[in-house]
XYZ file of C-alpha atoms in Angstrom:
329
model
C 0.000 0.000 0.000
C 0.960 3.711 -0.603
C 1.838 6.030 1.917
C 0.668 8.755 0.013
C -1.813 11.184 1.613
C -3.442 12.111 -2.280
C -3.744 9.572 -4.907
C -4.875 9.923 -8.336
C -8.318 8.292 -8.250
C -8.868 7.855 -11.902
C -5.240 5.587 -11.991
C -4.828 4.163 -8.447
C -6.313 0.469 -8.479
C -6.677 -1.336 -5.069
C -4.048 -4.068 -4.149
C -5.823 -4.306 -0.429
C -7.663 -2.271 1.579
C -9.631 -3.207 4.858
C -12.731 -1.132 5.358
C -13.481 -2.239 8.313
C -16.443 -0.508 10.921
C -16.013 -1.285 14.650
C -18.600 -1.637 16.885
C -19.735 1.239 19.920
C -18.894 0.341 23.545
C -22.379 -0.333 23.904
C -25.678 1.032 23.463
C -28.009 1.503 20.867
C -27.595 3.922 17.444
C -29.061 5.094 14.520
C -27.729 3.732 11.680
C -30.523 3.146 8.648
C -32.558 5.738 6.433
C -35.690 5.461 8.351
C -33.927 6.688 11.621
C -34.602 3.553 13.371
C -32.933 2.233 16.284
C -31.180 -1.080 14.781
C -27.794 -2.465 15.896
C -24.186 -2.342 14.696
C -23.489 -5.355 11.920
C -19.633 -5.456 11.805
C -17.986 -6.654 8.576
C -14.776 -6.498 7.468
C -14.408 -6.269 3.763
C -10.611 -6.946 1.806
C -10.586 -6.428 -2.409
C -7.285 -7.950 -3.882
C -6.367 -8.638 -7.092
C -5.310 -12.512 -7.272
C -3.021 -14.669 -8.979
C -4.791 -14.550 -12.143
C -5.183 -10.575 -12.331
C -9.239 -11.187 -11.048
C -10.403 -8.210 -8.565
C -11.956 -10.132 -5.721
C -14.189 -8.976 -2.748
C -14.432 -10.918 0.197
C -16.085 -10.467 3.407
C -15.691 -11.664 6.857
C -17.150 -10.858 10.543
C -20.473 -10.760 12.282
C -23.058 -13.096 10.603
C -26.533 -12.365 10.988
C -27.211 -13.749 14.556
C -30.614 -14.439 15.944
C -30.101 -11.276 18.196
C -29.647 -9.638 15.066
C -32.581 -10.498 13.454
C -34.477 -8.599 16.256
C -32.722 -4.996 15.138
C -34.770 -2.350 14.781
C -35.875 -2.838 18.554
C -34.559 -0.902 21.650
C -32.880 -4.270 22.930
C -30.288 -4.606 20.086
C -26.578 -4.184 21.389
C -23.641 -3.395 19.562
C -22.665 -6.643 21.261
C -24.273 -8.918 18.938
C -20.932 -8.466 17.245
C -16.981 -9.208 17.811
C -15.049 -6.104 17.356
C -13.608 -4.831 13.627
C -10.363 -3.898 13.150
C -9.497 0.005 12.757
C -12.243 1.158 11.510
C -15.131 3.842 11.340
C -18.750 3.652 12.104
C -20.599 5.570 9.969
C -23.769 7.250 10.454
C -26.642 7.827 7.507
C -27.484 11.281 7.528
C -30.364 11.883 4.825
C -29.019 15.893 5.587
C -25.279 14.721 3.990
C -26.791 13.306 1.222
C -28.651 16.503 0.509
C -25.286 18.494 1.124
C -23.338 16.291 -1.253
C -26.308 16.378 -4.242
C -26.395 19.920 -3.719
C -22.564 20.745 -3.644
C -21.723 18.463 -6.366
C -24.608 19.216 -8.375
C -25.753 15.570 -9.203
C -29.795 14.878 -9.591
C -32.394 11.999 -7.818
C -32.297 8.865 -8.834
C -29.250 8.709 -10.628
C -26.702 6.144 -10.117
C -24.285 8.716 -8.330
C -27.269 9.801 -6.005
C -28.246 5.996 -4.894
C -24.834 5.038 -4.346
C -23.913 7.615 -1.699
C -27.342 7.396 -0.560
C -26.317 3.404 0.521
C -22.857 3.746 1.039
C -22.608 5.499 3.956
C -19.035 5.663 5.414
C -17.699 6.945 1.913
C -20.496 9.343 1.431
C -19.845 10.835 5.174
C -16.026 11.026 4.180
C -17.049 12.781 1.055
C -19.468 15.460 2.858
C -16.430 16.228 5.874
C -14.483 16.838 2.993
C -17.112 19.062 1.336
C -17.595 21.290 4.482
C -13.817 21.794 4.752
C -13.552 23.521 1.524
C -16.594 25.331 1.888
C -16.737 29.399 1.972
C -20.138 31.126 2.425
C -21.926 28.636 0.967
C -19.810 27.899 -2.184
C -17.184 24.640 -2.811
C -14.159 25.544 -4.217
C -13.865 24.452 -7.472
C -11.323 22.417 -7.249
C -12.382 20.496 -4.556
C -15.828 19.665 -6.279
C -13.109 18.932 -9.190
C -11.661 16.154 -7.280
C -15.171 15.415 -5.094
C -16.432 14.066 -8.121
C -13.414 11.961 -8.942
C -13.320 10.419 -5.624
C -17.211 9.608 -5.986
C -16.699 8.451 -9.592
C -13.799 5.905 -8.304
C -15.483 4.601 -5.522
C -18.024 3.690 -7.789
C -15.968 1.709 -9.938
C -14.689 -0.223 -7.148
C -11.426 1.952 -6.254
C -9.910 2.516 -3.091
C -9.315 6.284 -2.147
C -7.220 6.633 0.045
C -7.636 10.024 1.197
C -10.456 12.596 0.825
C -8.268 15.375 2.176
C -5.588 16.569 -0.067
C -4.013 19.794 -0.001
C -5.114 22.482 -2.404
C -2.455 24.437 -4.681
C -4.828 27.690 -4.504
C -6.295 29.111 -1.359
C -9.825 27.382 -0.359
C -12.587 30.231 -1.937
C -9.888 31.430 -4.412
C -10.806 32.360 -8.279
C -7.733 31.172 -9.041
C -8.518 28.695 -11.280
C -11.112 30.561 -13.453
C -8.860 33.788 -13.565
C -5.280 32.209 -14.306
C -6.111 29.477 -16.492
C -2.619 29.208 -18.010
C -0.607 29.404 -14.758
C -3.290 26.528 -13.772
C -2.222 24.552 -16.447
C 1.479 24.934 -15.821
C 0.721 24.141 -12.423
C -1.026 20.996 -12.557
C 1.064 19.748 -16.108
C 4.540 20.976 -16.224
C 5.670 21.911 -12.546
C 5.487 18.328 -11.343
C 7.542 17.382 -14.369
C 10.740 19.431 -13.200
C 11.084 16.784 -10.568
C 12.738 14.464 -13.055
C 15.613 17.204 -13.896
C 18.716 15.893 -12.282
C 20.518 19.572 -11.906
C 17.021 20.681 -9.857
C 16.640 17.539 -7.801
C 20.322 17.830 -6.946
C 20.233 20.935 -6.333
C 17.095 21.271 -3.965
C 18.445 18.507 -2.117
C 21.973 20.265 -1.070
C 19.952 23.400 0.011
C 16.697 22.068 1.669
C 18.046 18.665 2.939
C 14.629 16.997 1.460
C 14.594 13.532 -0.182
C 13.595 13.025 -3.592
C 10.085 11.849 -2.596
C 9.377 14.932 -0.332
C 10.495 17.049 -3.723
C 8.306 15.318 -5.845
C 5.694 16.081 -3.740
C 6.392 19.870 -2.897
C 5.732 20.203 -6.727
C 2.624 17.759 -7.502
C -0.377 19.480 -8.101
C -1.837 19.159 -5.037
C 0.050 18.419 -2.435
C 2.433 20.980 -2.208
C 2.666 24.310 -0.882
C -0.249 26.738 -1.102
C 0.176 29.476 -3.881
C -1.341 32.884 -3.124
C -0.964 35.928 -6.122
C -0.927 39.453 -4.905
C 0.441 42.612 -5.647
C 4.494 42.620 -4.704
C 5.570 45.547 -5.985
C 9.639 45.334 -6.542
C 9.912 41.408 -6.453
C 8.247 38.240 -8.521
C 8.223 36.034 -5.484
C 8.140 35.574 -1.639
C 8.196 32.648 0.685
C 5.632 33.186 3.745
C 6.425 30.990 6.639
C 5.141 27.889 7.277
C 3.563 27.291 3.759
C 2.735 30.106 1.130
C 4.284 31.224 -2.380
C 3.744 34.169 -3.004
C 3.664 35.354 -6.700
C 3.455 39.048 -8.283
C 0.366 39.745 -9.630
C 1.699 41.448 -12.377
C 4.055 38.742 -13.467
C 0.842 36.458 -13.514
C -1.104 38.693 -15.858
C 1.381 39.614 -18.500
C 1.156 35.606 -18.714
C -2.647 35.127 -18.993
C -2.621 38.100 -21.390
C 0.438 36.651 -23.424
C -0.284 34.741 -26.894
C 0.054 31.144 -25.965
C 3.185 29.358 -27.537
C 4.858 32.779 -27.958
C 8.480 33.356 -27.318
C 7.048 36.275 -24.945
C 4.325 33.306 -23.377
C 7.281 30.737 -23.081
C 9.931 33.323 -21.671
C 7.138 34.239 -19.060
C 6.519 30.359 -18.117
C 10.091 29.670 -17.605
C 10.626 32.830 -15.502
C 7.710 31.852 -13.808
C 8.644 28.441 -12.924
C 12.445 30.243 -11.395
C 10.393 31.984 -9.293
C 8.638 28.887 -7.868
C 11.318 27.477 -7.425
C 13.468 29.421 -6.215
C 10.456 30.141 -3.401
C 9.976 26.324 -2.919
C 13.830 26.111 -1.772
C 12.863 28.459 1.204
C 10.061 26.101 1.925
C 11.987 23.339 1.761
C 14.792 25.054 3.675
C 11.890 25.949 6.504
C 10.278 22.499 6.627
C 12.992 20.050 6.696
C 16.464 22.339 7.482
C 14.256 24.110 10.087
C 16.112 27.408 8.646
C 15.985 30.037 5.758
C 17.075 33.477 4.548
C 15.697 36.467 6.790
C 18.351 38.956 5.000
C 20.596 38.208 8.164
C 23.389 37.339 5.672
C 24.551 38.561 2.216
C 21.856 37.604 -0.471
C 24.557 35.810 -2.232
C 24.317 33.502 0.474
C 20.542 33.202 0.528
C 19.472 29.874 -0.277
C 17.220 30.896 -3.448
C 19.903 32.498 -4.851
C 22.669 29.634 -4.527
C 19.765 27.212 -6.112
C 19.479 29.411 -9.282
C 23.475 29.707 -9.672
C 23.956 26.010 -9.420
C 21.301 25.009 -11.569
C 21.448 28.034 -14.178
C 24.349 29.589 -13.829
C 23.265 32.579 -11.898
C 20.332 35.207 -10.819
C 17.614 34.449 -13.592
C 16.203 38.178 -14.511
C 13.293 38.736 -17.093
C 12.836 42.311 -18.451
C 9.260 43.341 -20.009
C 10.115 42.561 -23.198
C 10.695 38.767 -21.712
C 14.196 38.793 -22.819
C 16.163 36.305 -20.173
C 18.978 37.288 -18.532
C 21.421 35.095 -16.503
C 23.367 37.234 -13.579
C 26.531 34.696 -12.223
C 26.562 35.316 -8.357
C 30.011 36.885 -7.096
């Protein structure tokens, strides 16, 4: 199994998962669409693929016991049944189904609606996630984006393994909608930079992360969060413990560039110095538990000593996008 906090859900297939519910330490509890008292039925469910590539489900625990065929009645225990194994007990809530058709726009009586309607561990993962990226009233994009994607791969028979990931924009941000091209960089080219030797090498000897932790500082996703404002006389700024920040400007004369122009492509690469040259200081905070406060010479400052090593000094863009490469002294 991964021990990745955000998986793909459209590419990762189960190998085994346990989905386990445990029981209460006693007592009654609502647990069907009717609101009725019933008891606990504990089942432990494992999906492997075997020998012969075949997906197989297989399920194991509490049986339906005489005492169980009495639920539904105010003498039903969660003791009818042997513990599970680290799981949840979920709750039907007819309100989180409501939430989730609302948020993710789906209709009644569609496949999507009756599946979280019956499934209700996954659905009351999928609404916790929902209120967490919730801002007066409106899901972030992005996390309906991905919402959808987790509910689409459950239904298939996926496992997702978290509901939770980090966003790249700020939760309630336009970001998406108003930078379309710096999304696209974002989520398509950034996390391929991660296979250049010269950067990995590089962002290793000044942040003391491992390539994994790299990779994952620039996936879409699970990375640091980037915020765009206004920063007058430079392109970027790390802000402790886990914000980018980007000039406004640089971001525009991008999304108002022709695409595929030398001016467009100058831009991108600028753009992705930046970034990078921010994500050192991140990397410097989080796992060297240091970076550059201007208490040394810049030409010390980590940022700095990444863009010499990997480009052979300060990378400057004027506003005609012409590159130019400044060797540190």
């Amino acid at each position: 199994m991964t021990n990745s906090e955000f998986i793909d859900v459209n590419l990762y297939k189960v190998i085994a998962t346990n989905v386990t519910t445990t029981k209460l330490s006693g007592g009654n509890f609502y647990i069907n669409n009717a609101g009725q008292q019933c008891s606990i039925k504990i089942t432990t469910k494992i999906v492997y693929i075997d020998g012969n590539s075949v997906l197989v489900t297989e399920y194991s625990g509490c049986d339906d016991s005489p005492r169980q065929k009495t639920a539904c009645s105010i003498t039903t225990a969660s003791s009818d049944c042997p513990d599970g194994d680290d799981g949840e007990v979920a709750v039907f809530n007819r309100a989180t189904v409501r939430n989730i058709k609302k948020k993710l726009d789906l209709e009644y009586y569609t496949p999507e609606f009756d599946w979280i309607s019956s499934n209700h561990a996954e659905a009351d993962r999928l609404n916790n996630f929902i209120k967490d990226h919730t801002v007066n009233g409106v899901l972030d994009s992005l996390a309906k984006e991905f919402g959808l994607k987790a509910l689409e791969a459950w239904m298939d028979g996926y496992s997702v393994i978290s509901i939770t990931p980090l966003v790249k924009y700020p939760v309630g941000s336009d970001y998406d909608s108003n930078y379309k091209k710096l999304t696209e960089y974002l989520k398509n080219q950034l996390p391929t930079l991660a296979n250049n030797t010269a950067i990995v090498n590089a962002f290793k000897e000044y942040t003391n992360a491992t390539t994994e932790q790299i990779e994952q500082i620039l996936k879409w996703g699970d990375g640091p969060e980037i915020v765009i404002k206004q920063l007058e006389s430079v392109s970027g700024h790390f802000s402790e413990p886990n914000t980018l920040e980007i000039d406004i400007d640089l971001i525009n004369n991008l999304e108002n560039s022709v695409s595929g122009s030398t001016y467009s492509e100058s831009l991108l690469f600028f753009i992705a110095v930046t970034i990078l040259h921010e994500a050192v200081h991140y990397g410097d905070f989080k796992y060297n538990n240091d970076y550059w406060t201007g208490n040394y010479p810049y030409t010390n400052e980590e940022g700095w000593r990444f863009e010499n090593q990997v480009y052979g000094g300060a990378v400057i863009i004027n506003e005609e996008g012409e590159i130019t490469i400044v060797p540190l002294n």
